[in-house]
Amino acid sequence: MSVEDSTVVYVAVSILVLGVTSLYAALILWSPPPIITREGEKKYRSKLSPSKYLPLPSINDPAQVDLSVIIPAYNETERLPDMLTTTIKHLESLKKSRSYELLIVDDGSSDGTPDFMLKLAINEYPGSDIRIVQLERNLGKGGAVRHGMLHGRGKRLLMVDADGASRFEDLELLWKNIDELESSEDAPAIAVGSRAHLVKTEAVVKRSVLRNILMYGLHTVLRVVGVGHIRDTQCGFKLFNRPAARLVFPAQHITNWIFDVELLLLAKQLRIPVAEVPIEWHEVPGSKLNVMTASLQMLRDLLIMRGNQLFGRWKVAQGRPNGRT
Ligand SMILES: Nc1nc2c(ncn2[C@@H]2O[C@H](COP(=O)(O)OP(=O)(O)OP(=O)(O)O)[C@@H](O)[C@H]2O)c(=O)[nH]1
Ligand SMILES: *[C@@H]1O[C@H](CO)[C@@H](O)[C@H](O)[C@H]1NC(C)=O
C-alpha cells in the first residue's frame, strides 16, 4: 500500500467510526426514558374501597377473572360515561359465563377524571367490578395501556379507547379468534381489531384528507420497519391472552401513540400468533391527536425503536423457545 492509499483508508475508517458513533449518540439522546412505575401507581380504588388505596396484582400472578378491560383515560369526563354504559351493558349480558373487571387507567388527567369515574362506578354501576388506577404523571396512551395490562387479573385482557369509537360487541369476534389461535392454556395469542376493510367506505372518506395521507405514509414506513403484514396497526381495540400479555408488555418501551407498532413488532419477534379481525368503527369528535406533529414523531420513534433493537439496547423478553433474546 502506498502512503496515499493508507491515508484514504485511514480517512474512510475515521468517517465510518465517527458516523456510527454519532448515530449511536443520537439514538441515546432521543430514546424515551425508561418507564418508571411509582409506588402510588401500583394501587387502586374501587366501590369497595373508595378512599383506601389497595395494592394491585401483577400480570405474573394467576388470573382471577375471565376478562380485564383496560381503558386508558386522559381528560375523559366527557366521553367515558357513554362508552362505559355500552361496555358494561354488553359485559353484563355475558356475565354468567364470563367474569370481568374494568381497569380505568387515568393518565395523569387534570380534569378530575379519576374521582369522577369512582363516583360513577359507585352510583351508576354498583354491580360492576371497576378499578380506578392513577398514573401520577401523564405518560401517553401507550404508558397507560401498558400499566393496566401489567396489573390486570384477566385470563384475557382487552385494551379499548375511552371514546367509544369501536363497537364493543365486536369483542366477541376477537374472542373467537383467540379461541382458534390458542393451542393450549399457556400458548400466547393476540387478536387485533382492524379498520382496513373500511378504507374507501364512507367511514374513512369522512376522515380528513390529511389523516388519510398520513395513513398511507404510515403503511409505507411500517413495511420498512417490519410490521407490513398487519394492515391496521393503530386500532385501539386489541385482545391479548394472559401468556401473550406477560411476554409483550414488560418488553414495551414506547409510551406515545407509536406503541401499537412496538407491540406488534414484539409479537412478531416473540413468534406470538396475531389475528387481524375486521371490526366496526365510527370516528368520534374530541380526538386530541395533532396529525402533523404526530407524523414526525412517528417517523422519529419508529427509527429509534429499530435502532435500539439493532444495537441491542432494547431486548425482546427472554425465556421463549426460539424467540430472539
Ligand atoms: N390523546 C391522548 N390520549 C390518551 C393519553 N393517555 C391516555 N389516552 C387515551 O387514549 C385513548 C385514545 O385517545 P384519542 O385522543 O381518542 O386518540 P386518537 O388516536 O385520536 O383516537 P381515535 O380518534 O379514536 O383514532 C383515549 O382513551 C384517551 O383517553 C394521552 O396522553 N393523550
Ligand atoms: C385537561 O383538562 C384540564 C381541565 O379541564 C385543562 O386545563 C387541560 O388543558 C386539559 N388538557 C388537555 C391536554 O386537554
Coordinates of C-alpha atoms and ligand atoms in Angstrom, one line a residue:
M1 CA 0.0 0.0 0.0
S2 CA 1.3 3.5 -0.9
V3 CA 1.2 6.3 1.5
E4 CA -1.7 7.9 -0.4
D5 CA -3.7 4.6 -0.2
S6 CA -3.3 4.2 3.5
T7 CA -4.3 7.8 4.1
V8 CA -7.5 7.2 2.1
V9 CA -8.2 4.1 4.2
Y10 CA -7.5 6.0 7.4
V11 CA -9.9 8.8 6.5
A12 CA -12.6 6.4 5.4
V13 CA -12.4 4.4 8.6
S14 CA -12.4 7.6 10.7
I15 CA -15.6 8.8 8.9
L16 CA -17.3 5.5 9.4
V17 CA -16.4 5.4 13.1
L18 CA -17.5 9.0 13.6
G19 CA -20.8 8.3 11.7
V20 CA -21.7 5.2 13.8
T21 CA -20.7 7.0 17.0
S22 CA -22.9 10.0 16.3
L23 CA -25.8 7.8 15.2
Y24 CA -25.4 5.9 18.5
A25 CA -25.2 9.2 20.4
A26 CA -28.4 10.5 18.7
L27 CA -30.1 7.2 19.5
I28 CA -29.3 7.5 23.2
L29 CA -30.3 11.2 23.2
W30 CA -33.6 10.6 21.5
S31 CA -34.6 7.4 23.2
P32 CA -37.5 7.7 25.5
P33 CA -36.5 7.4 29.2
P34 CA -37.1 4.1 30.9
I35 CA -40.7 3.7 32.2
I36 CA -40.7 4.2 35.9
T37 CA -43.6 2.9 37.9
R38 CA -44.1 4.8 41.2
E39 CA -45.3 3.1 44.4
G40 CA -48.6 5.1 44.4
E41 CA -49.4 3.8 40.9
K42 CA -49.4 0.2 42.0
K43 CA -52.6 0.8 43.9
Y44 CA -56.3 1.2 43.0
R45 CA -59.6 2.4 44.3
S46 CA -63.0 0.8 43.8
K47 CA -66.5 1.0 45.1
L48 CA -65.5 -1.5 47.8
S49 CA -62.6 0.7 48.9
P50 CA -63.3 4.3 47.7
S51 CA -60.9 6.1 49.9
K52 CA -58.3 3.5 50.9
Y53 CA -55.8 2.6 48.1
L54 CA -55.3 -1.2 47.8
P55 CA -52.4 -3.0 46.1
L56 CA -52.8 -4.2 42.5
P57 CA -51.8 -7.7 41.5
S58 CA -49.2 -8.4 38.8
I59 CA -49.6 -9.9 35.4
N60 CA -47.3 -12.7 36.6
D61 CA -49.9 -13.7 39.3
P62 CA -52.5 -16.3 38.3
A63 CA -55.7 -15.0 36.6
Q64 CA -58.7 -14.3 38.8
V65 CA -61.4 -13.2 36.2
D66 CA -62.0 -14.2 32.6
L67 CA -61.6 -10.8 31.1
S68 CA -59.9 -7.5 32.0
V69 CA -61.0 -4.4 30.1
I70 CA -58.2 -1.8 30.2
I71 CA -59.4 1.7 29.4
P72 CA -56.7 4.4 29.2
A73 CA -58.2 7.7 30.2
Y74 CA -56.8 11.2 29.7
N75 CA -59.3 14.0 30.5
E76 CA -62.2 11.8 29.7
T77 CA -65.0 13.0 31.9
E78 CA -67.0 13.9 28.7
R79 CA -66.5 10.8 26.6
L80 CA -66.0 7.9 29.0
P81 CA -69.5 7.8 30.7
D82 CA -71.3 6.8 27.4
M83 CA -68.6 4.4 26.5
L84 CA -68.9 2.7 29.9
T85 CA -72.6 2.3 29.6
T86 CA -72.4 0.3 26.3
T87 CA -69.4 -1.6 27.5
I88 CA -71.0 -2.7 30.8
K89 CA -74.3 -3.5 29.1
H90 CA -72.5 -6.0 26.9
L91 CA -70.4 -7.4 29.6
E92 CA -73.3 -7.9 31.9
S93 CA -75.2 -9.8 29.2
L94 CA -72.4 -12.4 29.3
K95 CA -71.7 -12.3 33.0
K96 CA -73.0 -15.8 33.7
S97 CA -70.3 -17.4 31.5
R98 CA -67.6 -14.8 31.7
S99 CA -66.5 -12.8 34.7
Y100 CA -64.9 -9.5 34.1
E101 CA -63.2 -6.4 35.6
L102 CA -62.8 -2.9 34.2
L103 CA -59.5 -1.2 34.8
I104 CA -59.6 2.5 34.2
V105 CA -56.1 3.8 34.0
D106 CA -56.1 7.6 34.5
D107 CA -53.1 9.0 32.6
G108 CA -52.5 12.0 34.9
S109 CA -55.6 13.9 33.9
S110 CA -56.1 17.4 35.1
D111 CA -59.9 17.5 34.8
G112 CA -60.6 15.2 37.8
T113 CA -61.2 12.0 35.7
P114 CA -60.3 9.6 38.5
D115 CA -62.6 10.9 41.2
F116 CA -65.4 11.4 38.6
M117 CA -65.1 7.8 37.5
L118 CA -65.0 6.5 41.0
K119 CA -68.3 8.3 41.8
L120 CA -69.8 7.0 38.6
A121 CA -68.7 3.4 39.4
I122 CA -70.3 3.7 42.8
N123 CA -73.5 5.4 41.8
E124 CA -74.2 4.2 38.3
Y125 CA -72.6 0.8 38.1
P126 CA -72.7 -0.8 41.6
G127 CA -72.9 -4.3 40.1
S128 CA -69.6 -4.0 38.1
D129 CA -66.1 -4.6 39.2
I130 CA -64.4 -1.4 38.3
R131 CA -60.9 -0.4 39.5
I132 CA -59.5 3.1 39.1
V133 CA -55.7 3.3 38.8
Q134 CA -53.9 6.6 38.6
L135 CA -50.6 7.5 37.0
E136 CA -49.0 10.3 38.8
R137 CA -47.8 12.0 35.6
N138 CA -49.1 11.9 32.0
L139 CA -47.3 9.1 30.3
G140 CA -49.2 8.8 27.0
K141 CA -51.7 6.3 25.9
G142 CA -49.1 3.5 25.5
G143 CA -47.9 4.0 29.0
A144 CA -51.4 3.9 30.4
V145 CA -52.3 0.7 28.5
R146 CA -49.1 -1.0 29.5
H147 CA -49.7 -0.1 33.1
G148 CA -53.2 -1.6 33.0
M149 CA -52.0 -4.7 31.2
L150 CA -49.3 -5.3 33.8
H151 CA -51.8 -5.1 36.6
G152 CA -54.9 -6.8 35.2
R153 CA -56.5 -10.0 36.6
G154 CA -58.0 -11.4 33.4
K155 CA -57.3 -14.6 31.6
R156 CA -57.7 -12.3 28.6
L157 CA -57.0 -8.6 28.6
L158 CA -58.6 -6.1 26.2
M159 CA -57.5 -2.6 25.5
V160 CA -60.1 -0.2 24.3
D161 CA -60.3 3.6 23.9
A162 CA -62.5 5.8 26.1
D163 CA -64.1 7.5 23.1
G164 CA -66.3 4.5 22.2
A165 CA -65.2 4.6 18.5
S166 CA -65.2 0.8 18.3
R167 CA -68.4 -1.2 18.6
F168 CA -67.8 -3.0 21.9
E169 CA -69.9 -6.1 20.9
D170 CA -67.1 -6.8 18.4
L171 CA -65.1 -8.1 21.3
E172 CA -66.8 -11.4 20.5
L173 CA -65.1 -11.5 17.1
L174 CA -61.7 -11.1 18.7
W175 CA -62.6 -13.6 21.4
K176 CA -63.4 -16.3 18.8
N177 CA -60.2 -15.6 17.0
I178 CA -58.2 -16.1 20.2
D179 CA -60.1 -19.4 20.8
E180 CA -58.9 -20.6 17.5
L181 CA -55.3 -19.4 17.9
E182 CA -54.8 -20.7 21.4
S183 CA -53.4 -24.2 21.0
S184 CA -53.2 -24.6 24.8
E185 CA -54.0 -22.7 28.0
D186 CA -50.5 -21.3 28.2
A187 CA -49.9 -20.6 24.5
P188 CA -49.7 -16.9 23.8
A189 CA -52.2 -15.4 21.3
I190 CA -53.3 -11.9 20.2
A191 CA -56.3 -10.7 18.2
V192 CA -56.3 -7.1 17.0
G193 CA -59.3 -5.1 15.6
S194 CA -58.8 -3.8 12.1
R195 CA -60.4 -0.9 10.2
A196 CA -58.6 -1.8 7.0
H197 CA -61.8 -3.1 5.4
L198 CA -63.3 0.3 5.9
V199 CA -60.8 2.1 3.6
K200 CA -62.7 3.7 0.7
T201 CA -66.0 3.4 2.6
E202 CA -67.9 6.3 4.0
A203 CA -66.4 5.9 7.4
V204 CA -63.0 6.7 6.1
V205 CA -63.9 9.2 3.5
K206 CA -65.3 11.3 6.3
R207 CA -61.9 11.4 7.9
S208 CA -59.8 14.4 6.9
V209 CA -57.6 14.3 3.8
L210 CA -54.5 14.9 5.9
R211 CA -55.5 11.9 8.1
N212 CA -55.8 9.7 5.1
I213 CA -52.5 10.8 3.6
L214 CA -50.9 10.1 6.9
M215 CA -52.4 6.6 6.9
Y216 CA -50.9 5.8 3.5
G217 CA -47.5 7.2 4.6
L218 CA -47.6 5.2 7.7
H219 CA -48.2 2.0 5.8
T220 CA -45.1 2.5 3.7
V221 CA -43.0 3.2 6.8
L222 CA -44.5 0.2 8.6
R223 CA -43.5 -2.1 5.8
V224 CA -39.9 -0.9 6.2
V225 CA -40.0 -1.3 9.9
G226 CA -41.3 -4.9 9.7
V227 CA -44.9 -4.9 10.5
G228 CA -46.3 -4.7 7.0
H229 CA -48.2 -7.9 7.5
I230 CA -50.7 -6.0 9.7
R231 CA -53.0 -3.8 7.7
D232 CA -54.2 -1.6 10.6
T233 CA -51.7 -1.3 13.4
Q234 CA -53.4 1.7 15.1
C235 CA -56.8 0.3 16.0
G236 CA -57.4 0.9 19.7
F237 CA -59.2 -2.4 20.2
K238 CA -56.8 -5.3 20.9
L239 CA -57.2 -8.5 22.9
F240 CA -54.3 -10.4 24.5
N241 CA -54.5 -13.7 26.3
R242 CA -52.6 -13.7 29.6
P243 CA -49.5 -15.5 28.4
A244 CA -49.1 -13.0 25.5
A245 CA -49.5 -10.0 27.8
R246 CA -46.8 -11.5 30.1
L247 CA -44.4 -11.6 27.2
V248 CA -45.2 -8.4 25.3
F249 CA -45.9 -5.6 27.9
P250 CA -42.8 -6.0 30.1
A251 CA -40.7 -5.5 26.9
Q252 CA -42.5 -2.3 25.8
H253 CA -40.6 0.9 25.8
I254 CA -42.7 3.4 23.8
T255 CA -45.5 5.2 25.6
N256 CA -46.8 7.6 22.9
W257 CA -49.2 6.5 20.2
I258 CA -46.5 4.5 18.3
F259 CA -46.7 1.9 21.0
D260 CA -49.1 -0.2 18.9
V261 CA -46.4 -0.7 16.3
E262 CA -43.9 -1.7 19.0
L263 CA -46.4 -4.2 20.5
L264 CA -47.0 -5.8 17.0
L265 CA -43.3 -5.9 16.3
L266 CA -42.6 -7.6 19.7
A267 CA -45.3 -10.1 18.9
K268 CA -43.6 -11.0 15.7
Q269 CA -40.2 -11.3 17.3
L270 CA -41.6 -13.4 20.0
R271 CA -43.5 -15.6 17.5
I272 CA -46.9 -14.9 19.0
P273 CA -49.7 -15.6 16.5
V274 CA -51.7 -12.4 15.8
A275 CA -55.2 -12.5 14.1
E276 CA -56.3 -9.3 12.4
V277 CA -60.1 -9.0 12.7
P278 CA -62.3 -6.5 10.8
I279 CA -64.5 -4.5 13.3
E280 CA -67.0 -1.7 13.1
W281 CA -65.7 1.8 13.7
H282 CA -67.0 5.3 13.7
E283 CA -65.0 8.5 14.1
V284 CA -65.7 10.3 17.3
P285 CA -65.1 14.0 17.7
G286 CA -62.9 15.1 20.5
S287 CA -59.6 13.4 19.4
K288 CA -56.6 15.1 20.9
L289 CA -54.2 14.0 18.1
N290 CA -52.4 16.6 16.1
V291 CA -51.7 15.0 12.8
M292 CA -48.6 16.9 11.7
T293 CA -46.6 16.6 14.9
A294 CA -47.8 13.1 15.2
S295 CA -46.3 12.0 11.8
L296 CA -42.9 13.5 12.5
Q297 CA -43.0 11.9 16.0
M298 CA -43.9 8.6 14.4
L299 CA -41.0 8.6 12.0
R300 CA -38.6 9.5 14.7
D301 CA -39.9 6.9 17.1
L302 CA -40.0 4.1 14.6
L303 CA -36.3 4.7 13.8
I304 CA -35.5 4.9 17.5
M305 CA -37.3 1.7 18.2
R306 CA -35.5 -0.2 15.4
G307 CA -32.1 1.4 16.3
N308 CA -32.4 0.4 19.9
Q309 CA -33.1 -3.2 18.9
L310 CA -30.3 -3.2 16.4
F311 CA -27.7 -2.0 18.9
G312 CA -29.2 -4.5 21.5
R313 CA -30.2 -1.7 23.9
W314 CA -33.8 -2.9 23.9
K315 CA -34.1 -6.6 24.3
V316 CA -37.1 -8.7 23.5
A317 CA -38.2 -10.7 26.6
Q318 CA -36.3 -13.8 27.3
G319 CA -37.4 -17.3 28.0
R320 CA -39.4 -18.1 24.9
P321 CA -38.1 -21.1 23.0
N322 CA -36.8 -20.0 19.6
G323 CA -37.6 -16.4 20.5
R324 CA -34.9 -13.8 19.9
T325 CA -33.4 -12.7 23.1
Ligands
LIG1 N1 -54.5 11.9 23.4 C1 -54.2 11.2 24.5 N2 -54.9 10.2 24.8 C2 -54.6 9.5 25.9 C3 -53.4 9.8 26.7 N3 -53.3 8.9 27.6 C4 -54.4 8.1 27.5 N4 -55.1 8.4 26.4 C5 -56.3 7.7 26.0 O1 -56.1 7.1 24.7 C6 -57.3 6.9 24.0 C7 -57.3 7.5 22.6 O2 -57.3 8.8 22.7 P1 -57.7 9.8 21.4 O3 -57.4 11.2 21.8 O4 -59.1 9.4 21.0 O5 -56.7 9.3 20.4 P2 -56.9 9.1 18.8 O6 -55.7 8.4 18.3 O7 -57.2 10.4 18.2 O8 -58.1 8.1 18.7 P3 -59.2 8.0 17.5 O9 -59.7 9.4 17.2 O10 -60.2 7.1 18.1 O11 -58.4 7.4 16.4 C8 -58.4 7.6 24.9 O12 -59.0 6.5 25.7 C9 -57.6 8.5 25.7 O13 -58.2 8.8 26.9 C10 -52.6 10.9 26.3 O14 -51.6 11.3 26.9 N5 -53.1 11.6 25.2
LIG2 C1 -57.4 18.7 30.6 O1 -58.4 19.3 31.4 C2 -58.0 20.4 32.1 C3 -59.2 20.9 32.9 O2 -60.3 21.0 32.2 C4 -57.4 21.5 31.1 O3 -57.0 22.6 31.9 C5 -56.3 20.9 30.3 O4 -55.8 21.8 29.4 C6 -56.7 19.6 29.6 N1 -55.6 19.1 29.0 C7 -55.6 18.7 27.7 C8 -54.3 18.3 27.1 O5 -56.6 18.7 27.0

